[in-house]
PDB file of C-alpha atoms in Angstrom:
ATOM      1  CA  MET A   1     173.371 -24.406 -54.468  1.00 42.00           C
ATOM      2  CA  GLY A   2     176.798 -23.438 -55.199  1.00 43.00           C
ATOM      3  CA  PRO A   3     178.740 -20.222 -54.253  1.00 47.00           C
ATOM      4  CA  GLU A   4     178.497 -17.296 -56.872  1.00 46.00           C
ATOM      5  CA  ASN A   5     182.296 -15.147 -57.235  1.00 43.00           C
ATOM      6  CA  ASN A   6     181.762 -11.829 -55.848  1.00 45.00           C
ATOM      7  CA  THR A   7     182.710  -9.951 -59.022  1.00 46.00           C
ATOM      8  CA  GLN A   8     179.055 -11.579 -60.760  1.00 61.00           C
ATOM      9  CA  THR A   9     177.122 -10.479 -57.936  1.00 75.00           C
ATOM     10  CA  SER A  10     175.203  -7.427 -60.018  1.00 84.00           C
ATOM     11  CA  ALA A  11     172.727  -6.351 -56.968  1.00 91.00           C
ATOM     12  CA  PHE A  12     171.154  -7.140 -53.791  1.00 94.00           C
ATOM     13  CA  LEU A  13     167.400  -6.953 -52.426  1.00 94.00           C
ATOM     14  CA  LEU A  14     166.605  -4.856 -49.806  1.00 94.00           C
ATOM     15  CA  LEU A  15     163.148  -6.469 -48.341  1.00 91.00           C
ATOM     16  CA  GLY A  16     162.972  -3.524 -46.424  1.00 89.00           C
ATOM     17  CA  ILE A  17     160.759  -3.157 -42.442  1.00 89.00           C
ATOM     18  CA  SER A  18     157.417  -4.429 -44.377  1.00 85.00           C
ATOM     19  CA  GLU A  19     156.374  -6.404 -47.445  1.00 83.00           C
ATOM     20  CA  ASP A  20     153.019  -5.554 -46.887  1.00 86.00           C
ATOM     21  CA  PRO A  21     152.035  -3.131 -50.210  1.00 88.00           C
ATOM     22  CA  ILE A  22     149.247  -1.119 -48.133  1.00 91.00           C
ATOM     23  CA  LEU A  23     151.537  -0.027 -45.957  1.00 91.00           C
ATOM     24  CA  GLN A  24     153.714   1.417 -48.882  1.00 92.00           C
ATOM     25  CA  PRO A  25     152.427   4.740 -48.747  1.00 94.00           C
ATOM     26  CA  VAL A  26     152.480   5.001 -44.756  1.00 95.00           C
ATOM     27  CA  LEU A  27     155.743   3.866 -44.544  1.00 94.00           C
ATOM     28  CA  PHE A  28     157.105   6.719 -47.334  1.00 96.00           C
ATOM     29  CA  GLY A  29     155.210   9.465 -45.703  1.00 97.00           C
ATOM     30  CA  LEU A  30     156.649   8.504 -42.378  1.00 96.00           C
ATOM     31  CA  PHE A  31     160.408   8.369 -43.118  1.00 96.00           C
ATOM     32  CA  LEU A  32     160.115  11.470 -45.921  1.00 97.00           C
ATOM     33  CA  PHE A  33     158.612  13.259 -42.861  1.00 97.00           C
ATOM     34  CA  MET A  34     161.508  12.157 -40.468  1.00 97.00           C
ATOM     35  CA  TYR A  35     163.914  12.461 -42.837  1.00 97.00           C
ATOM     36  CA  LEU A  36     163.153  16.321 -43.346  1.00 97.00           C
ATOM     37  CA  ILE A  37     163.012  16.934 -40.006  1.00 97.00           C
ATOM     38  CA  THR A  38     166.244  15.351 -39.483  1.00 97.00           C
ATOM     39  CA  VAL A  39     167.908  17.159 -42.176  1.00 97.00           C
ATOM     40  CA  LEU A  40     166.521  20.575 -41.447  1.00 96.00           C
ATOM     41  CA  GLY A  41     166.871  20.114 -37.073  1.00 95.00           C
ATOM     42  CA  ASN A  42     170.450  19.578 -37.539  1.00 96.00           C
ATOM     43  CA  LEU A  43     171.089  22.358 -39.850  1.00 96.00           C
ATOM     44  CA  LEU A  44     169.070  24.768 -37.672  1.00 94.00           C
ATOM     45  CA  ILE A  45     171.456  23.425 -34.950  1.00 94.00           C
ATOM     46  CA  ILE A  46     174.626  23.861 -37.709  1.00 95.00           C
ATOM     47  CA  LEU A  47     173.474  27.733 -37.923  1.00 94.00           C
ATOM     48  CA  VAL A  48     172.641  28.760 -34.768  1.00 93.00           C
ATOM     49  CA  THR A  49     176.339  27.541 -33.110  1.00 93.00           C
ATOM     50  CA  ILE A  50     178.192  29.212 -36.271  1.00 93.00           C
ATOM     51  CA  SER A  51     176.352  32.305 -36.058  1.00 92.00           C
ATOM     52  CA  ASP A  52     176.335  33.090 -32.631  1.00 89.00           C
ATOM     53  CA  SER A  53     179.248  33.883 -31.241  1.00 89.00           C
ATOM     54  CA  HIS A  54     178.317  32.873 -27.280  1.00 88.00           C
ATOM     55  CA  LEU A  55     178.300  28.991 -28.538  1.00 91.00           C
ATOM     56  CA  HIS A  56     182.159  29.191 -30.136  1.00 93.00           C
ATOM     57  CA  THR A  57     182.738  26.411 -27.363  1.00 94.00           C
ATOM     58  CA  PRO A  58     185.018  23.527 -27.439  1.00 95.00           C
ATOM     59  CA  MET A  59     180.971  21.340 -26.653  1.00 93.00           C
ATOM     60  CA  TYR A  60     179.289  23.683 -29.303  1.00 94.00           C
ATOM     61  CA  PHE A  61     182.271  22.395 -32.058  1.00 96.00           C
ATOM     62  CA  PHE A  62     181.546  19.034 -31.297  1.00 96.00           C
ATOM     63  CA  LEU A  63     177.764  19.581 -31.355  1.00 94.00           C
ATOM     64  CA  THR A  64     178.156  20.550 -34.733  1.00 96.00           C
ATOM     65  CA  ASN A  65     180.429  17.969 -36.030  1.00 97.00           C
ATOM     66  CA  LEU A  66     177.902  15.535 -34.351  1.00 96.00           C
ATOM     67  CA  SER A  67     174.536  17.369 -36.314  1.00 96.00           C
ATOM     68  CA  LEU A  68     176.694  17.113 -39.197  1.00 97.00           C
ATOM     69  CA  THR A  69     177.467  13.346 -38.861  1.00 97.00           C
ATOM     70  CA  ASP A  70     173.626  12.767 -38.100  1.00 96.00           C
ATOM     71  CA  ILE A  71     172.650  14.142 -41.350  1.00 97.00           C
ATOM     72  CA  GLY A  72     174.915  11.583 -43.040  1.00 97.00           C
ATOM     73  CA  PHE A  73     173.864   8.989 -40.707  1.00 97.00           C
ATOM     74  CA  SER A  74     170.183   9.541 -42.018  1.00 96.00           C
ATOM     75  CA  SER A  75     171.273  10.245 -45.698  1.00 97.00           C
ATOM     76  CA  THR A  76     172.947   7.158 -46.327  1.00 97.00           C
ATOM     77  CA  THR A  77     169.896   4.794 -45.412  1.00 96.00           C
ATOM     78  CA  VAL A  78     166.922   6.825 -45.895  1.00 97.00           C
ATOM     79  CA  PRO A  79     166.917   8.338 -49.589  1.00 97.00           C
ATOM     80  CA  LYS A  80     167.264   4.549 -51.108  1.00 95.00           C
ATOM     81  CA  MET A  81     164.679   3.066 -49.115  1.00 95.00           C
ATOM     82  CA  LEU A  82     162.295   6.349 -50.040  1.00 96.00           C
ATOM     83  CA  VAL A  83     163.454   5.679 -53.467  1.00 95.00           C
ATOM     84  CA  ASN A  84     162.174   1.941 -53.596  1.00 93.00           C
ATOM     85  CA  ILE A  85     159.030   2.415 -52.133  1.00 93.00           C
ATOM     86  CA  ASN A  86     158.286   5.148 -54.896  1.00 92.00           C
ATOM     87  CA  THR A  87     159.392   2.754 -57.692  1.00 91.00           C
ATOM     88  CA  GLN A  88     158.408  -0.276 -56.112  1.00 90.00           C
ATOM     89  CA  SER A  89     161.562  -1.737 -56.545  1.00 91.00           C
ATOM     90  CA  LYS A  90     164.051  -3.893 -53.784  1.00 92.00           C
ATOM     91  CA  VAL A  91     167.106  -3.559 -55.662  1.00 94.00           C
ATOM     92  CA  ILE A  92     170.436  -2.181 -54.982  1.00 95.00           C
ATOM     93  CA  THR A  93     173.505  -2.679 -56.957  1.00 95.00           C
ATOM     94  CA  TYR A  94     176.585  -4.169 -55.594  1.00 95.00           C
ATOM     95  CA  THR A  95     178.249  -1.526 -55.710  1.00 95.00           C
ATOM     96  CA  ASN A  96     175.844   1.212 -54.219  1.00 96.00           C
ATOM     97  CA  CYS A  97     175.400  -1.662 -51.592  1.00 96.00           C
ATOM     98  CA  ILE A  98     178.852  -1.652 -50.537  1.00 97.00           C
ATOM     99  CA  THR A  99     179.040   2.081 -50.588  1.00 97.00           C
ATOM    100  CA  GLN A 100     176.577   2.480 -48.208  1.00 98.00           C
ATOM    101  CA  MET A 101     177.432   0.082 -45.837  1.00 97.00           C
ATOM    102  CA  TYR A 102     180.592   1.758 -45.898  1.00 98.00           C
ATOM    103  CA  PHE A 103     179.395   5.508 -45.050  1.00 98.00           C
ATOM    104  CA  PHE A 104     176.752   3.642 -42.954  1.00 97.00           C
ATOM    105  CA  LEU A 105     179.663   2.051 -40.776  1.00 97.00           C
ATOM    106  CA  LEU A 106     181.149   5.655 -40.816  1.00 98.00           C
ATOM    107  CA  PHE A 107     178.880   7.622 -39.558  1.00 97.00           C
ATOM    108  CA  ALA A 108     177.759   5.602 -36.977  1.00 95.00           C
ATOM    109  CA  GLY A 109     181.604   4.786 -35.620  1.00 96.00           C
ATOM    110  CA  LEU A 110     181.716   8.745 -35.540  1.00 97.00           C
ATOM    111  CA  ASP A 111     178.425   9.153 -33.750  1.00 96.00           C
ATOM    112  CA  ILE A 112     180.618   6.955 -31.020  1.00 95.00           C
ATOM    113  CA  PHE A 113     183.305   8.645 -30.787  1.00 97.00           C
ATOM    114  CA  LEU A 114     181.608  12.387 -30.905  1.00 96.00           C
ATOM    115  CA  LEU A 115     179.764  11.205 -28.122  1.00 95.00           C
ATOM    116  CA  THR A 116     182.500  10.242 -26.351  1.00 96.00           C
ATOM    117  CA  VAL A 117     184.896  12.971 -26.476  1.00 97.00           C
ATOM    118  CA  MET A 118     181.860  15.307 -25.348  1.00 95.00           C
ATOM    119  CA  ALA A 119     181.449  12.988 -22.595  1.00 95.00           C
ATOM    120  CA  TYR A 120     185.121  13.997 -21.723  1.00 96.00           C
ATOM    121  CA  ASP A 121     184.351  17.645 -22.316  1.00 96.00           C
ATOM    122  CA  ARG A 122     181.587  18.063 -19.730  1.00 94.00           C
ATOM    123  CA  PHE A 123     184.120  15.909 -17.228  1.00 95.00           C
ATOM    124  CA  VAL A 124     186.893  18.564 -18.112  1.00 96.00           C
ATOM    125  CA  ALA A 125     184.404  21.653 -17.986  1.00 93.00           C
ATOM    126  CA  ILE A 126     182.212  20.217 -14.374  1.00 93.00           C
ATOM    127  CA  CYS A 127     185.347  18.721 -12.695  1.00 93.00           C
ATOM    128  CA  HIS A 128     188.439  20.992 -13.763  1.00 94.00           C
ATOM    129  CA  PRO A 129     186.689  24.215 -14.311  1.00 92.00           C
ATOM    130  CA  LEU A 130     189.466  26.379 -14.140  1.00 93.00           C
ATOM    131  CA  HIS A 131     191.954  24.225 -16.466  1.00 95.00           C
ATOM    132  CA  TYR A 132     188.963  23.961 -18.872  1.00 95.00           C
ATOM    133  CA  THR A 133     190.144  26.425 -21.628  1.00 94.00           C
ATOM    134  CA  LEU A 134     193.815  25.288 -21.146  1.00 95.00           C
ATOM    135  CA  ILE A 135     192.920  21.814 -21.521  1.00 96.00           C
ATOM    136  CA  MET A 136     190.358  21.656 -23.947  1.00 96.00           C
ATOM    137  CA  ASN A 137     192.284  24.586 -26.420  1.00 96.00           C
ATOM    138  CA  PRO A 138     191.581  24.569 -30.157  1.00 96.00           C
ATOM    139  CA  GLN A 139     194.184  22.360 -31.212  1.00 97.00           C
ATOM    140  CA  VAL A 140     193.156  19.506 -29.033  1.00 97.00           C
ATOM    141  CA  CYS A 141     189.448  19.757 -30.252  1.00 97.00           C
ATOM    142  CA  LEU A 142     190.883  19.650 -33.546  1.00 98.00           C
ATOM    143  CA  LEU A 143     193.005  16.870 -32.916  1.00 98.00           C
ATOM    144  CA  PHE A 144     190.052  14.698 -31.242  1.00 98.00           C
ATOM    145  CA  LEU A 145     188.073  15.475 -34.638  1.00 98.00           C
ATOM    146  CA  LEU A 146     190.942  14.087 -36.297  1.00 98.00           C
ATOM    147  CA  VAL A 147     191.436  11.269 -34.486  1.00 97.00           C
ATOM    148  CA  SER A 148     187.489   9.892 -34.866  1.00 98.00           C
ATOM    149  CA  TRP A 149     187.892  10.605 -38.645  1.00 98.00           C
ATOM    150  CA  ILE A 150     190.872   8.664 -39.122  1.00 98.00           C
ATOM    151  CA  THR A 151     190.413   5.807 -36.774  1.00 97.00           C
ATOM    152  CA  ASN A 152     186.686   5.523 -38.453  1.00 98.00           C
ATOM    153  CA  VAL A 153     187.847   5.972 -42.220  1.00 98.00           C
ATOM    154  CA  LEU A 154     190.232   3.226 -41.625  1.00 98.00           C
ATOM    155  CA  HIS A 155     187.724   0.788 -39.732  1.00 98.00           C
ATOM    156  CA  SER A 156     185.031   1.555 -42.896  1.00 98.00           C
ATOM    157  CA  VAL A 157     187.969   0.640 -45.329  1.00 98.00           C
ATOM    158  CA  LEU A 158     188.840  -2.643 -43.161  1.00 98.00           C
ATOM    159  CA  GLN A 159     185.213  -4.029 -43.158  1.00 97.00           C
ATOM    160  CA  THR A 160     184.513  -3.073 -46.827  1.00 97.00           C
ATOM    161  CA  LEU A 161     187.817  -4.831 -48.438  1.00 97.00           C
ATOM    162  CA  MET A 162     187.077  -7.958 -45.721  1.00 96.00           C
ATOM    163  CA  VAL A 163     183.504  -7.963 -47.639  1.00 96.00           C
ATOM    164  CA  LEU A 164     184.489  -7.507 -51.057  1.00 95.00           C
ATOM    165  CA  GLN A 165     186.548 -10.868 -50.646  1.00 94.00           C
ATOM    166  CA  LEU A 166     183.214 -12.559 -50.001  1.00 93.00           C
ATOM    167  CA  SER A 167     181.391 -14.485 -52.459  1.00 92.00           C
ATOM    168  CA  PHE A 168     177.507 -14.741 -52.234  1.00 90.00           C
ATOM    169  CA  CYS A 169     175.098 -17.493 -53.209  1.00 83.00           C
ATOM    170  CA  SER A 170     172.076 -17.171 -55.597  1.00 80.00           C
ATOM    171  CA  ASP A 171     170.132 -15.991 -52.631  1.00 78.00           C
ATOM    172  CA  LEU A 172     170.923 -12.339 -52.400  1.00 89.00           C
ATOM    173  CA  GLU A 173     167.629 -10.885 -50.327  1.00 91.00           C
ATOM    174  CA  ILE A 174     168.611  -8.677 -47.592  1.00 92.00           C
ATOM    175  CA  SER A 175     166.231  -8.887 -44.653  1.00 87.00           C
ATOM    176  CA  HIS A 176     166.939  -4.706 -44.147  1.00 91.00           C
ATOM    177  CA  PHE A 177     166.355  -1.507 -45.566  1.00 93.00           C
ATOM    178  CA  PHE A 178     169.695  -1.049 -45.909  1.00 95.00           C
ATOM    179  CA  CYS A 179     172.911  -3.198 -46.409  1.00 95.00           C
ATOM    180  CA  GLU A 180     174.164  -3.789 -42.684  1.00 92.00           C
ATOM    181  CA  LEU A 181     177.421  -5.585 -42.280  1.00 94.00           C
ATOM    182  CA  ASN A 182     175.961  -8.512 -40.657  1.00 90.00           C
ATOM    183  CA  GLN A 183     173.652  -9.297 -43.166  1.00 89.00           C
ATOM    184  CA  LEU A 184     175.983  -9.321 -46.126  1.00 93.00           C
ATOM    185  CA  VAL A 185     178.360 -11.510 -43.841  1.00 93.00           C
ATOM    186  CA  GLN A 186     175.173 -13.464 -43.149  1.00 89.00           C
ATOM    187  CA  LEU A 187     174.620 -14.011 -47.324  1.00 92.00           C
ATOM    188  CA  ALA A 188     177.637 -15.188 -47.752  1.00 92.00           C
ATOM    189  CA  CYS A 189     178.711 -18.540 -49.245  1.00 91.00           C
ATOM    190  CA  SER A 190     182.513 -18.520 -48.324  1.00 91.00           C
ATOM    191  CA  ASP A 191     184.407 -18.701 -45.413  1.00 93.00           C
ATOM    192  CA  THR A 192     183.309 -15.759 -42.717  1.00 94.00           C
ATOM    193  CA  PHE A 193     185.403 -16.891 -39.646  1.00 95.00           C
ATOM    194  CA  LEU A 194     187.657 -13.820 -40.197  1.00 96.00           C
ATOM    195  CA  ASN A 195     184.611 -11.442 -41.173  1.00 96.00           C
ATOM    196  CA  ASP A 196     183.039 -12.497 -37.744  1.00 94.00           C
ATOM    197  CA  VAL A 197     186.657 -11.947 -35.679  1.00 95.00           C
ATOM    198  CA  VAL A 198     186.965  -8.787 -37.075  1.00 96.00           C
ATOM    199  CA  ILE A 199     183.581  -7.339 -36.143  1.00 93.00           C
ATOM    200  CA  TYR A 200     183.455  -8.660 -32.828  1.00 93.00           C
ATOM    201  CA  CYS A 201     187.024  -6.814 -32.627  1.00 95.00           C
ATOM    202  CA  SER A 202     185.414  -3.968 -33.610  1.00 94.00           C
ATOM    203  CA  VAL A 203     182.535  -4.194 -31.669  1.00 90.00           C
ATOM    204  CA  MET A 204     184.703  -4.356 -28.473  1.00 93.00           C
ATOM    205  CA  LEU A 205     187.229  -1.631 -29.178  1.00 94.00           C
ATOM    206  CA  LEU A 206     185.008   0.958 -30.932  1.00 92.00           C
ATOM    207  CA  ALA A 207     181.856   0.368 -29.331  1.00 90.00           C
ATOM    208  CA  VAL A 208     182.501  -0.882 -26.043  1.00 91.00           C
ATOM    209  CA  GLY A 209     185.707   0.679 -25.580  1.00 94.00           C
ATOM    210  CA  PRO A 210     184.055   4.630 -26.036  1.00 95.00           C
ATOM    211  CA  LEU A 211     181.187   3.784 -23.706  1.00 93.00           C
ATOM    212  CA  THR A 212     183.633   2.580 -20.903  1.00 95.00           C
ATOM    213  CA  GLY A 213     184.672   5.851 -21.127  1.00 95.00           C
ATOM    214  CA  ILE A 214     181.528   7.702 -21.308  1.00 95.00           C
ATOM    215  CA  LEU A 215     180.759   5.916 -17.712  1.00 95.00           C
ATOM    216  CA  CYS A 216     183.807   6.913 -16.424  1.00 96.00           C
ATOM    217  CA  SER A 217     183.738  10.480 -17.631  1.00 95.00           C
ATOM    218  CA  TYR A 218     179.796  10.531 -15.574  1.00 94.00           C
ATOM    219  CA  CYS A 219     181.093   8.431 -12.537  1.00 95.00           C
ATOM    220  CA  LYS A 220     183.998  11.293 -12.464  1.00 95.00           C
ATOM    221  CA  ILE A 221     180.919  13.833 -13.328  1.00 94.00           C
ATOM    222  CA  VAL A 222     178.729  12.552 -10.689  1.00 92.00           C
ATOM    223  CA  SER A 223     181.341  12.398  -8.012  1.00 93.00           C
ATOM    224  CA  CYS A 224     182.378  15.978  -8.690  1.00 92.00           C
ATOM    225  CA  ILE A 225     178.889  17.241  -8.749  1.00 91.00           C
ATOM    226  CA  HIS A 226     177.756  15.435  -5.147  1.00 89.00           C
ATOM    227  CA  ALA A 227     180.777  17.496  -3.435  1.00 87.00           C
ATOM    228  CA  ILE A 228     179.145  20.854  -4.478  1.00 85.00           C
ATOM    229  CA  SER A 229     177.751  22.132  -1.551  1.00 83.00           C
ATOM    230  CA  SER A 230     175.211  24.593  -2.735  1.00 84.00           C
ATOM    231  CA  ALA A 231     171.904  23.047  -4.503  1.00 84.00           C
ATOM    232  CA  GLN A 232     172.014  25.368  -7.227  1.00 84.00           C
ATOM    233  CA  GLY A 233     175.590  24.730  -8.640  1.00 81.00           C
ATOM    234  CA  LYS A 234     174.247  21.253  -7.833  1.00 84.00           C
ATOM    235  CA  TYR A 235     171.351  21.910 -10.591  1.00 84.00           C
ATOM    236  CA  LYS A 236     173.874  23.891 -13.038  1.00 80.00           C
ATOM    237  CA  ALA A 237     176.520  21.577 -13.137  1.00 80.00           C
ATOM    238  CA  PHE A 238     174.018  18.521 -13.951  1.00 82.00           C
ATOM    239  CA  SER A 239     172.070  20.916 -16.574  1.00 81.00           C
ATOM    240  CA  THR A 240     175.445  21.349 -18.901  1.00 78.00           C
ATOM    241  CA  CYS A 241     175.678  17.518 -19.444  1.00 84.00           C
ATOM    242  CA  ALA A 242     171.509  16.704 -19.177  1.00 83.00           C
ATOM    243  CA  SER A 243     171.362  16.736 -22.839  1.00 84.00           C
ATOM    244  CA  HIS A 244     174.251  14.804 -23.859  1.00 87.00           C
ATOM    245  CA  LEU A 245     173.469  12.112 -21.517  1.00 88.00           C
ATOM    246  CA  SER A 246     169.535  12.327 -22.644  1.00 87.00           C
ATOM    247  CA  VAL A 247     171.016  11.681 -26.295  1.00 89.00           C
ATOM    248  CA  VAL A 248     173.871   8.658 -25.179  1.00 90.00           C
ATOM    249  CA  SER A 249     171.071   6.822 -23.629  1.00 89.00           C
ATOM    250  CA  LEU A 250     169.258   7.320 -26.648  1.00 87.00           C
ATOM    251  CA  PHE A 251     171.745   5.645 -28.897  1.00 88.00           C
ATOM    252  CA  TYR A 252     173.074   3.224 -26.871  1.00 87.00           C
ATOM    253  CA  CYS A 253     169.603   1.943 -25.549  1.00 85.00           C
ATOM    254  CA  THR A 254     168.420   1.709 -28.842  1.00 81.00           C
ATOM    255  CA  GLY A 255     171.556  -0.264 -30.315  1.00 80.00           C
ATOM    256  CA  LEU A 256     171.601  -2.282 -27.309  1.00 77.00           C
ATOM    257  CA  GLY A 257     167.763  -2.779 -28.319  1.00 74.00           C
ATOM    258  CA  VAL A 258     168.130  -3.995 -31.544  1.00 76.00           C
ATOM    259  CA  TYR A 259     171.028  -6.197 -30.522  1.00 72.00           C
ATOM    260  CA  LEU A 260     169.109  -8.131 -28.455  1.00 68.00           C
ATOM    261  CA  SER A 261     165.919  -8.153 -30.623  1.00 66.00           C
ATOM    262  CA  SER A 262     167.902  -9.957 -33.025  1.00 65.00           C
ATOM    263  CA  ALA A 263     169.063 -12.258 -30.638  1.00 61.00           C
ATOM    264  CA  VAL A 264     165.723 -13.411 -28.826  1.00 64.00           C
ATOM    265  CA  THR A 265     163.789 -13.364 -32.354  1.00 63.00           C
ATOM    266  CA  GLN A 266     163.743 -14.874 -35.915  1.00 62.00           C
ATOM    267  CA  ASP A 267     161.390 -12.133 -37.469  1.00 63.00           C
ATOM    268  CA  THR A 268     164.001 -10.408 -39.463  1.00 64.00           C
ATOM    269  CA  HIS A 269     161.298  -7.871 -40.231  1.00 67.00           C
ATOM    270  CA  SER A 270     161.496  -6.796 -36.255  1.00 71.00           C
ATOM    271  CA  THR A 271     165.177  -6.527 -36.167  1.00 77.00           C
ATOM    272  CA  ALA A 272     164.883  -4.236 -39.489  1.00 82.00           C
ATOM    273  CA  ARG A 273     161.968  -2.305 -37.684  1.00 81.00           C
ATOM    274  CA  ALA A 274     163.955  -1.941 -34.279  1.00 80.00           C
ATOM    275  CA  SER A 275     167.003  -1.015 -36.201  1.00 87.00           C
ATOM    276  CA  VAL A 276     164.896   2.389 -37.315  1.00 90.00           C
ATOM    277  CA  MET A 277     165.499   3.440 -33.634  1.00 86.00           C
ATOM    278  CA  TYR A 278     169.158   4.322 -33.680  1.00 85.00           C
ATOM    279  CA  SER A 279     169.359   5.078 -37.629  1.00 91.00           C
ATOM    280  CA  VAL A 280     166.623   7.100 -38.099  1.00 93.00           C
ATOM    281  CA  VAL A 281     164.572   8.236 -34.963  1.00 92.00           C
ATOM    282  CA  THR A 282     167.711   8.817 -32.970  1.00 92.00           C
ATOM    283  CA  PRO A 283     169.327  11.441 -35.420  1.00 94.00           C
ATOM    284  CA  MET A 284     165.925  13.282 -35.593  1.00 94.00           C
ATOM    285  CA  LEU A 285     165.466  13.728 -31.842  1.00 92.00           C
ATOM    286  CA  ASN A 286     169.076  14.663 -31.221  1.00 90.00           C
ATOM    287  CA  PRO A 287     168.275  18.637 -32.080  1.00 90.00           C
ATOM    288  CA  PHE A 288     164.894  18.666 -29.801  1.00 89.00           C
ATOM    289  CA  ILE A 289     166.886  17.161 -27.031  1.00 88.00           C
ATOM    290  CA  TYR A 290     169.702  19.887 -27.496  1.00 84.00           C
ATOM    291  CA  SER A 291     167.277  22.602 -28.034  1.00 80.00           C
ATOM    292  CA  LEU A 292     164.720  21.844 -25.359  1.00 74.00           C
ATOM    293  CA  ARG A 293     167.201  20.938 -22.666  1.00 71.00           C
ATOM    294  CA  ASN A 294     169.916  23.615 -23.467  1.00 78.00           C
ATOM    295  CA  LYS A 295     169.579  27.057 -22.205  1.00 80.00           C
ATOM    296  CA  ASP A 296     171.978  28.518 -23.856  1.00 83.00           C
ATOM    297  CA  ILE A 297     170.581  26.754 -27.814  1.00 86.00           C
ATOM    298  CA  LYS A 298     167.451  28.016 -26.720  1.00 83.00           C
ATOM    299  CA  SER A 299     168.785  31.688 -26.052  1.00 85.00           C
ATOM    300  CA  ALA A 300     170.265  31.384 -29.393  1.00 84.00           C
ATOM    301  CA  LEU A 301     167.585  30.627 -31.030  1.00 84.00           C
ATOM    302  CA  LYS A 302     165.985  33.666 -29.756  1.00 83.00           C
ATOM    303  CA  ARG A 303     168.094  35.665 -31.234  1.00 85.00           C
ATOM    304  CA  LEU A 304     168.630  34.377 -34.397  1.00 80.00           C
ATOM    305  CA  PHE A 305     164.938  34.363 -34.880  1.00 77.00           C
TER     306      PHE A 305
END
């Protein structure tokens, strides 16, 4: 079929995780439960860190922003999927699809940048404790946050403008539960070479780059912990970054799992199901990881309630 100009494309069809009608009520209940847990859990983390003066430190400043980002991350995809299941409709308008893609890229990028900054924060706290307050002062923390927002806003705008230039065929079925960038590019009838180059460069700069920074930070942290003579000192130093390391591992491992699953299987629904792990499950688990593995958060929760 011939290409259709992108300005005439009125809507896409989100095929979702499964087309089995029997599973739809189960999926609705499951994702509604996970979404509510995500929102309430992250709001609780925000409330605790703001209300407790003991947690007014750079680490918990970034944790608060991570919780806000996770709420936005889940809210970009899950509510629309719940509406589609409830109304038994797979339609998403062209404008809403592009908007959803923009915010998904924005919040995913913010997640990555914040996890990277938090790794650097732990490196400074463990390896340079005497200079921690000097290095991680409020101005530096705000600068890190500002750079994260500006970089990811510009990246999301760039990717969105690139997609807006594409023309789409009459086949407008997206084999996913949200408007994912790669899926949209694959549906295009026009030349996507430039889009593919931009996507590849973005992944290398904005995903692999931060991961390299996180790994370098933790290599330094392990080296500093190894140099501590007492076992108690080693345990205390490691416990301060255990929660963050768990979140980083969960986010990147699930993301890598999605990439590998899409490379080895032709089942598009399998890729969509795998994407649930990093786009829905990870934001839901983050509050539990930080509350169960972090003594400061647990103490603050006890004081709050």
